[in-house]
Short mmCIF file of C-alpha atoms in Angstrom, two decimals:
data_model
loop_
_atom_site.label_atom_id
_atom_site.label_comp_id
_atom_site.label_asym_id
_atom_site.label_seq_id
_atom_site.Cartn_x
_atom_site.Cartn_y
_atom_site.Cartn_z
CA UNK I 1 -185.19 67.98 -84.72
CA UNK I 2 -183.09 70.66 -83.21
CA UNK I 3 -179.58 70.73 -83.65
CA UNK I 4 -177.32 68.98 -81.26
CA UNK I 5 -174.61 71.68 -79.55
CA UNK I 6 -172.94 68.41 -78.63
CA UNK I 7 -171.32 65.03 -80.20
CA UNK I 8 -174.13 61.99 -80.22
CA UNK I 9 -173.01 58.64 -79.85
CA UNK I 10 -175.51 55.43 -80.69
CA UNK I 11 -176.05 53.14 -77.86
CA UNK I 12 -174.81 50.53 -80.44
CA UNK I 13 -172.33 50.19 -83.59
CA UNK I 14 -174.71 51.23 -86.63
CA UNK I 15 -177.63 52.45 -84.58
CA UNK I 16 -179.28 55.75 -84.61
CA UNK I 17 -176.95 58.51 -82.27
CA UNK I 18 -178.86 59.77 -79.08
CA UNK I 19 -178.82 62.86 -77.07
CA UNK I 20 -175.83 62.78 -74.31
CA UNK I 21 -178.42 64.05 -71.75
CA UNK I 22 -181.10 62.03 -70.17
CA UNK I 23 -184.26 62.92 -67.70
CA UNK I 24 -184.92 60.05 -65.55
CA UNK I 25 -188.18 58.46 -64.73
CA UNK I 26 -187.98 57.97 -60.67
CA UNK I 27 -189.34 60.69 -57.85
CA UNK I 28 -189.47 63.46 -60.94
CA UNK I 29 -192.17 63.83 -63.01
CA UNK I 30 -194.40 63.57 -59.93
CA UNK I 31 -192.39 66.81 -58.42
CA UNK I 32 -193.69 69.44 -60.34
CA UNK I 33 -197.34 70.34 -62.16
CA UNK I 34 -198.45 69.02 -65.47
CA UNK I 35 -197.58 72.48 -67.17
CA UNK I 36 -193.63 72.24 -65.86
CA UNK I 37 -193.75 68.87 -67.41
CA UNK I 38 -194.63 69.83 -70.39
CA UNK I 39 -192.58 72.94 -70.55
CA UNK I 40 -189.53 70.35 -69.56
CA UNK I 41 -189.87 68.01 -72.22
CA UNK I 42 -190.43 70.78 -74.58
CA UNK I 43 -187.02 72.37 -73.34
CA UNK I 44 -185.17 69.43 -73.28
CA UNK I 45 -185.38 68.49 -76.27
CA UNK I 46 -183.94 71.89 -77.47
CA UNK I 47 -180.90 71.22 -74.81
CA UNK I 48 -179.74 67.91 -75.73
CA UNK I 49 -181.78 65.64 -73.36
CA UNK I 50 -184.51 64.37 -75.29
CA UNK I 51 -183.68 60.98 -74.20
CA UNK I 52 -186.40 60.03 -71.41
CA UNK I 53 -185.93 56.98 -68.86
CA UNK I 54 -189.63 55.53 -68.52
CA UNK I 55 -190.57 52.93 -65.65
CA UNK I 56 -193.41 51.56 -63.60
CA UNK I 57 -192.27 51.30 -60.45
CA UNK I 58 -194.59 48.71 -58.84
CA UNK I 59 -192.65 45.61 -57.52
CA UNK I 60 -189.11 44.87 -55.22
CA UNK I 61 -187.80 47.21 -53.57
CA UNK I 62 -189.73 50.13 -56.20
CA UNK I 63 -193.10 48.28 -55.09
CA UNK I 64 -194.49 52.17 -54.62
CA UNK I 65 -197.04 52.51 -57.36
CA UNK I 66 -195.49 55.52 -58.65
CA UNK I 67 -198.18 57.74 -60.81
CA UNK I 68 -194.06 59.13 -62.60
CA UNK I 69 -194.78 56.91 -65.92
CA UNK I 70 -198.55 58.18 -66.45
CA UNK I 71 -197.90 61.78 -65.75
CA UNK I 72 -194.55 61.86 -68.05
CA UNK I 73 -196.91 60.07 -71.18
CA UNK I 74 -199.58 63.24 -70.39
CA UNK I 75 -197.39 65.96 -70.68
CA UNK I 76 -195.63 64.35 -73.62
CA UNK I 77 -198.79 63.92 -75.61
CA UNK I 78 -199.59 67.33 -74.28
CA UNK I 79 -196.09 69.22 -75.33
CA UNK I 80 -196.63 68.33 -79.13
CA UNK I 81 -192.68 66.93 -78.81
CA UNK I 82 -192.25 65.02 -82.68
CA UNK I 83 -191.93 60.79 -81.22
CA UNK I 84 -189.43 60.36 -83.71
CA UNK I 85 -187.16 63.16 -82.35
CA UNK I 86 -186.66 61.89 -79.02
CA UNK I 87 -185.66 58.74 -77.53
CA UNK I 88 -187.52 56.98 -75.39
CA UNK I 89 -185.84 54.29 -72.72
CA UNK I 90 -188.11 51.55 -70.56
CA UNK I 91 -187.70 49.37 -68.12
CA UNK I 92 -188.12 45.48 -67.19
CA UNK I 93 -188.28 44.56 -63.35
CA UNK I 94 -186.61 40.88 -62.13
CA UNK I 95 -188.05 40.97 -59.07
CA UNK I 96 -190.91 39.03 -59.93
CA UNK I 97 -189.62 37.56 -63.07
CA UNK I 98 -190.98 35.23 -64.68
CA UNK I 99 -193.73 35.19 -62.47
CA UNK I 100 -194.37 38.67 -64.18
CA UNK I 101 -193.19 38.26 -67.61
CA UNK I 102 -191.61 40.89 -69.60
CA UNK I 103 -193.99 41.26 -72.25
CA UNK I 104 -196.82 41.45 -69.75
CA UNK I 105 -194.32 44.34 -68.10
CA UNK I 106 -193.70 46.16 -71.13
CA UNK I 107 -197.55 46.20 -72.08
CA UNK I 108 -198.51 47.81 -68.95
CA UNK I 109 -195.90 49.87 -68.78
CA UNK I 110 -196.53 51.38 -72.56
CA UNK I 111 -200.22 51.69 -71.80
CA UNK I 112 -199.23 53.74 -68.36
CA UNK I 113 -197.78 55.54 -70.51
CA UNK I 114 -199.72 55.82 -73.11
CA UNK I 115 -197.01 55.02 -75.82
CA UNK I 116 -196.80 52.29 -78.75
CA UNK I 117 -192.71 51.60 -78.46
CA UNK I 118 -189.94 52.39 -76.67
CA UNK I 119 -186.67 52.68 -78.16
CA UNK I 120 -184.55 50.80 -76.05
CA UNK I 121 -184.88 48.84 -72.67
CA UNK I 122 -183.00 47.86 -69.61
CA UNK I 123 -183.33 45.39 -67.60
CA UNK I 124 -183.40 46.29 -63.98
CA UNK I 125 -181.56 44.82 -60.75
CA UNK I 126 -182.33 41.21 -59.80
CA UNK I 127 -182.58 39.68 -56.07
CA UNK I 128 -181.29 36.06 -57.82
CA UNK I 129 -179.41 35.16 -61.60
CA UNK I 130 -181.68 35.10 -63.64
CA UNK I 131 -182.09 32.60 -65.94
CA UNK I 132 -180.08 34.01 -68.23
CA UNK I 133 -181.29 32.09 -71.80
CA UNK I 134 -185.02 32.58 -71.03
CA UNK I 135 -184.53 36.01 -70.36
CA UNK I 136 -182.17 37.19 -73.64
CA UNK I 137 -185.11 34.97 -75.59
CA UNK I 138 -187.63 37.08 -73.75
CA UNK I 139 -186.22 40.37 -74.83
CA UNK I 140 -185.64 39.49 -78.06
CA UNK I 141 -188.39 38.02 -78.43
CA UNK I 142 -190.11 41.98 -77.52
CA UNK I 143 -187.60 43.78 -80.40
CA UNK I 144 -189.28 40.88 -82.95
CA UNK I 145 -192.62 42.27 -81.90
CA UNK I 146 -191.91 45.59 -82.43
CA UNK I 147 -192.19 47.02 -79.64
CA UNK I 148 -188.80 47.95 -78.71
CA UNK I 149 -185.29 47.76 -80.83
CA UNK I 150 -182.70 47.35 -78.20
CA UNK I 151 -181.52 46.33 -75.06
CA UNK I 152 -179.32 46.85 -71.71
CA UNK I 153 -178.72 45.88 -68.47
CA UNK I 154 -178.92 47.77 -64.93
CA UNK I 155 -175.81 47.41 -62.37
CA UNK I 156 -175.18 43.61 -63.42
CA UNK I 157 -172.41 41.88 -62.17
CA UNK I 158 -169.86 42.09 -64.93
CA UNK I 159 -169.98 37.81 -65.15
CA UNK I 160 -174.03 38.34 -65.85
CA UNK I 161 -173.61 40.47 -68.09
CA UNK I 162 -170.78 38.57 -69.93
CA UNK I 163 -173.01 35.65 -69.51
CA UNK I 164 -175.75 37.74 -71.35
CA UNK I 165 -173.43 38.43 -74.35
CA UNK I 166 -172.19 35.06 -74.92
CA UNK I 167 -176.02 33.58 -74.82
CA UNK I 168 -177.34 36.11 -77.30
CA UNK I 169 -174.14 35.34 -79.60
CA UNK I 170 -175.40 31.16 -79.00
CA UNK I 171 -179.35 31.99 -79.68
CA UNK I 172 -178.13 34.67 -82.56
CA UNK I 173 -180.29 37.32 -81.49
CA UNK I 174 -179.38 41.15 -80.34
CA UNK I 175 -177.16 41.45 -76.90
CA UNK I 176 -177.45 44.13 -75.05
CA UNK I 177 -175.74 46.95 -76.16
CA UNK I 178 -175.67 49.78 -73.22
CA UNK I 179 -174.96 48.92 -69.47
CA UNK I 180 -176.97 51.68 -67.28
CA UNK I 181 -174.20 51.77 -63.84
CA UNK I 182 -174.06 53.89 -60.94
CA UNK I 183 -170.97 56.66 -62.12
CA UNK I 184 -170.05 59.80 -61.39
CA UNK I 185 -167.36 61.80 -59.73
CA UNK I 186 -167.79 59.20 -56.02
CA UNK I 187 -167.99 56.12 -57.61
CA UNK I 188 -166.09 55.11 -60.85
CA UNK I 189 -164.83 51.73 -59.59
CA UNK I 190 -167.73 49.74 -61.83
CA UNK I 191 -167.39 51.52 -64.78
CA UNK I 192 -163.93 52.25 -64.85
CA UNK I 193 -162.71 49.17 -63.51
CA UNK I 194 -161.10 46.41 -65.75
CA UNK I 195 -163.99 44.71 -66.54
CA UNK I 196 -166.53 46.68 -67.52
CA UNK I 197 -164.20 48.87 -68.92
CA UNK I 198 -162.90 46.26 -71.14
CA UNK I 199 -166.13 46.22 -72.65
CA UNK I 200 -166.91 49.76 -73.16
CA UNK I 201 -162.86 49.72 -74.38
CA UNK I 202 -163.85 47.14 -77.26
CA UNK I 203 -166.75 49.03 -78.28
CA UNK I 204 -168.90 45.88 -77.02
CA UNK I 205 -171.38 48.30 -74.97
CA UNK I 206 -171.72 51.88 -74.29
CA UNK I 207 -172.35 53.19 -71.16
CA UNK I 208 -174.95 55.43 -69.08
CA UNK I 209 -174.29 57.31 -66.04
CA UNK I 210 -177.17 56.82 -63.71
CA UNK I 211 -177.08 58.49 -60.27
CA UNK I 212 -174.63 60.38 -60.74
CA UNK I 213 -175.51 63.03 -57.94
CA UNK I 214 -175.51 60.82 -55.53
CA UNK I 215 -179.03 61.34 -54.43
CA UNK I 216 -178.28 65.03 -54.66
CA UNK I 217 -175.82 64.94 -52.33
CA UNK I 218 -173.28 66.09 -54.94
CA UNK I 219 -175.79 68.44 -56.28
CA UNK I 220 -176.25 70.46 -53.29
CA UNK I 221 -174.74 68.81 -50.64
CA UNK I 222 -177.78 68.27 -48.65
CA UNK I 223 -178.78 64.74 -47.40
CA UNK I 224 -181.93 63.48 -49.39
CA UNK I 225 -185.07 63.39 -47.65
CA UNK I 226 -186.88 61.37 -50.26
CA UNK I 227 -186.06 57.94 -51.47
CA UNK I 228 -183.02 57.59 -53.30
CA UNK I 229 -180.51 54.70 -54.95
CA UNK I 230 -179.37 52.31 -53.04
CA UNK I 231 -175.82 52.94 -51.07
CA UNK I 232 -173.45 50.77 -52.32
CA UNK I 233 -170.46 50.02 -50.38
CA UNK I 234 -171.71 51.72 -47.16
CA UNK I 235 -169.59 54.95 -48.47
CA UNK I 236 -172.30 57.37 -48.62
CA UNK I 237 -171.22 60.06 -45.72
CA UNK I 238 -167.45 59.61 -47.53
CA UNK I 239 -169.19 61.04 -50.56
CA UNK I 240 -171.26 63.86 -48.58
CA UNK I 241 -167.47 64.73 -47.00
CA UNK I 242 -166.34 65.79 -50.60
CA UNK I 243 -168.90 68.04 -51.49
CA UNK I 244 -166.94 71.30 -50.40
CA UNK I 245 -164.50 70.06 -52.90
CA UNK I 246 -166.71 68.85 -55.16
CA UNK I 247 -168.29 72.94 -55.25
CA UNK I 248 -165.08 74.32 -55.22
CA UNK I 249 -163.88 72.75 -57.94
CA UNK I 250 -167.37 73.86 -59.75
CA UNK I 251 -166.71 77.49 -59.33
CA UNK I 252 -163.54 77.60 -60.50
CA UNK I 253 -164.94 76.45 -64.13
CA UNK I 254 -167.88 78.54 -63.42
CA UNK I 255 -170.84 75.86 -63.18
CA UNK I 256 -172.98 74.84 -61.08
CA UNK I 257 -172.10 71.01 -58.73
CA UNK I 258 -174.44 68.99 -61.17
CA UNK I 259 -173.14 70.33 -64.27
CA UNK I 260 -170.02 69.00 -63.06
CA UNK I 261 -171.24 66.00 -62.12
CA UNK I 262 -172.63 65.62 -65.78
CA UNK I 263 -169.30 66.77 -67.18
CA UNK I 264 -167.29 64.28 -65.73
CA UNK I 265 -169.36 61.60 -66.82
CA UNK I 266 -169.20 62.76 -70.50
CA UNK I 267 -165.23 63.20 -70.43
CA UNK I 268 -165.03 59.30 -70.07
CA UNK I 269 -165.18 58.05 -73.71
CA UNK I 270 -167.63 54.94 -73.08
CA UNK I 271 -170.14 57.52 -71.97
CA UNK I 272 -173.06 57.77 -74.53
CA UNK I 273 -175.40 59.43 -72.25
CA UNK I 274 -176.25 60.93 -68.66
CA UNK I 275 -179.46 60.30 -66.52
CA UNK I 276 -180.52 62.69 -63.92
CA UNK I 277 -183.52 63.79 -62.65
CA UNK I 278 -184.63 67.72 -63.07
CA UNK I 279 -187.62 68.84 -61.73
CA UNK I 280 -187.29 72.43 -62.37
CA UNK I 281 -186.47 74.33 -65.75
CA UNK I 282 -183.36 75.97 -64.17
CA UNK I 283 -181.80 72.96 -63.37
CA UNK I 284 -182.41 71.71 -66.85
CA UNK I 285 -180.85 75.09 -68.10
CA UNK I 286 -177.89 75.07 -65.34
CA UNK I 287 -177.14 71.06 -66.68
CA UNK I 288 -176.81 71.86 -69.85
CA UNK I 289 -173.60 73.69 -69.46
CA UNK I 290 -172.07 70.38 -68.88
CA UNK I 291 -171.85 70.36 -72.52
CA UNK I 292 -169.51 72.80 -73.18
CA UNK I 293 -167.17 72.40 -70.28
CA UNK I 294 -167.30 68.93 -71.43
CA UNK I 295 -165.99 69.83 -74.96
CA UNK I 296 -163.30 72.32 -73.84
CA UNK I 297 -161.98 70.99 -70.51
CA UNK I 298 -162.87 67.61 -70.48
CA UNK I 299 -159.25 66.22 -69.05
CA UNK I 300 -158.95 69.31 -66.88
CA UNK I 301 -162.00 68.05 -65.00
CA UNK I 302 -160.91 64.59 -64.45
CA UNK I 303 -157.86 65.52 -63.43
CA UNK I 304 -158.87 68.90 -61.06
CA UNK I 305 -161.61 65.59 -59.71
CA UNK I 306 -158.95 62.84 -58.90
CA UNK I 307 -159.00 63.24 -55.67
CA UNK I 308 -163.35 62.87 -54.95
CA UNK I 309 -162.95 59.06 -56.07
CA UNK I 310 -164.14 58.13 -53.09
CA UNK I 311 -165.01 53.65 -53.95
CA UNK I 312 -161.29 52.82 -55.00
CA UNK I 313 -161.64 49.98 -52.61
CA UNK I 314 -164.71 48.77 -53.59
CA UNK I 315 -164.46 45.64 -56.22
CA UNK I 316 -165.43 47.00 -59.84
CA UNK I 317 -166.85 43.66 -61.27
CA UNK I 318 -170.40 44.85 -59.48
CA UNK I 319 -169.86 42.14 -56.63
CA UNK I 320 -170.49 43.64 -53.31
#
């Protein structure tokens, strides 16, 4: 395994430490040829982001029938990456749960991809509350099987996910350990708010920062033309509006927008990890000095940022 240039955190107390960078799984590896894929993973891997988010997006609002999953398991098998150096992250849909159960999920989406476990899972956004002890039973009942060893949730409402904790503490089985939230330099009200953050505070869960660009938007500061994360709050054009500052303040530590994006998201303690999507090799390369500016100017970034937080008014227990 290469060596990290960067602190690892484990998604959970006594678990194995993962890489603070993560590729994601949606619109990206079906934006560039087999050979960039494979010359991605391979890179990332040396770069701190051998952590991979996985999904079949086939039902809900994702009902597209992405080809993302199939084409990331080819170019993995194809980059000669060691399994047991990287960490691998899937997905479980509620949108038609329990019509579609979540081992029936998880099959299919390992056989997409052509894998035999993931390392962790997160459950994904739900139209309704789920029922909450059938579904911790469900996923535990997956991490008995083998066939993945832990658990987390996607932008839950903070009494879900407290629900989720107190009924895997009543069955006695694993709770979910990581909480996978929107977070980045616009919108820090969820994770930084009281109530997840009194969870991240007690060590409880650990957090990832998923869309943390912002569609791109804080990236570039282009609008997106493909599909994108939902816009929470209505605020998206108030987070376009602070992109000037957003690249100003960039410059002035010498780094490009998304790096950072990324190194903002790391300077918050409960951070374990940072998804984003990279489609090129330069991005990948231009990300990974997040790292560093992370390490030596961590507070300076916060505080050179305060002014971007763009949801203050919007509530941070994930009810909207």
């Amino acid at each position: 395994m290469p060596e990290s240039t960067y602190p690892r955190t484990a998604l959970q107390r006594g678990g194995v430490p993962v890489p603070p960078l993560a590729l994601g799984s949606w619109n990206t590896w079906d934006r560039m040829s087999k050979d960039e894929a494979v010359a991605l993973i391979r890179r990332a891997t040396e770069l701190d982001a051998g952590f991979f988010d996985i999904a079949y997006y086939n039902m809900g609002p994702h009902a597209e029938n992405s080809r993302t999953d199939i084409l990331f398991g080819e170019a993995l098998r194809a980059s000669g990456v060691d399994r047991d150096g990287i960490t691998l992250c899937g997905k479980l849909w509620l949108w038609d749960w329990p019509n579609q159960g979540f081992r029936q999920q998880l099959v299919e989406s390992l056989g997409r991809a052509g894998l035999e476990r993931f390392d962790t899972v997160v459950v994904g956004d739900y139209g309704k509350v789920p029922d909450m002890p059938r579904l911790v039973a469900e996923v535990n009942a997956l991490i008995s099987e083998g066939l993945v060893d832990s658990w987390g949730i996607n932008n839950w409402q903070i009494a879900h996910t407290t629900q989720a904790l107190d009924e895997a503490e009543t069955q006695g089985v694993v709770a979910p350990v990581v909480a996978q939230l929107k977070y980045g330099i616009a919108r820090r009200s969820m994770a930084e708010g009281e109530a997840y953050g009194a969870l991240f505070d007690a060590g409880v869960l650990t957090l990832q920062a998923s869309d943390v660009f912002e569609g791109g938007i804080l990236a570039t500061g282009r609008q997106p033309e493909r599909k994108v994360g939902a816009d929470v709050g209505g605020i998206r054009e108030q987070i376009a509006a602070i992109y000037p500052e957003v690249a100003r303040v960039a410059a002035g530590f010498g780094v490009t927008p998304a790096a950072l994006g990324i190194a903002f998201c790391l300077s918050n303690p409960a951070t374990a990890n940072v998804l984003f999507g990279a489609s090129r090799l330069a991005q990948l390369e231009q990300n990974h000095a997040a790292l560093e500016l992370a390490l030596a100017h961590g507070p300076e970034v916060r505080a050179a940022l305060a002014g971007c937080w763009v949801d203050r008014d919007v509530r941070a227990d994930g009810v909207w």
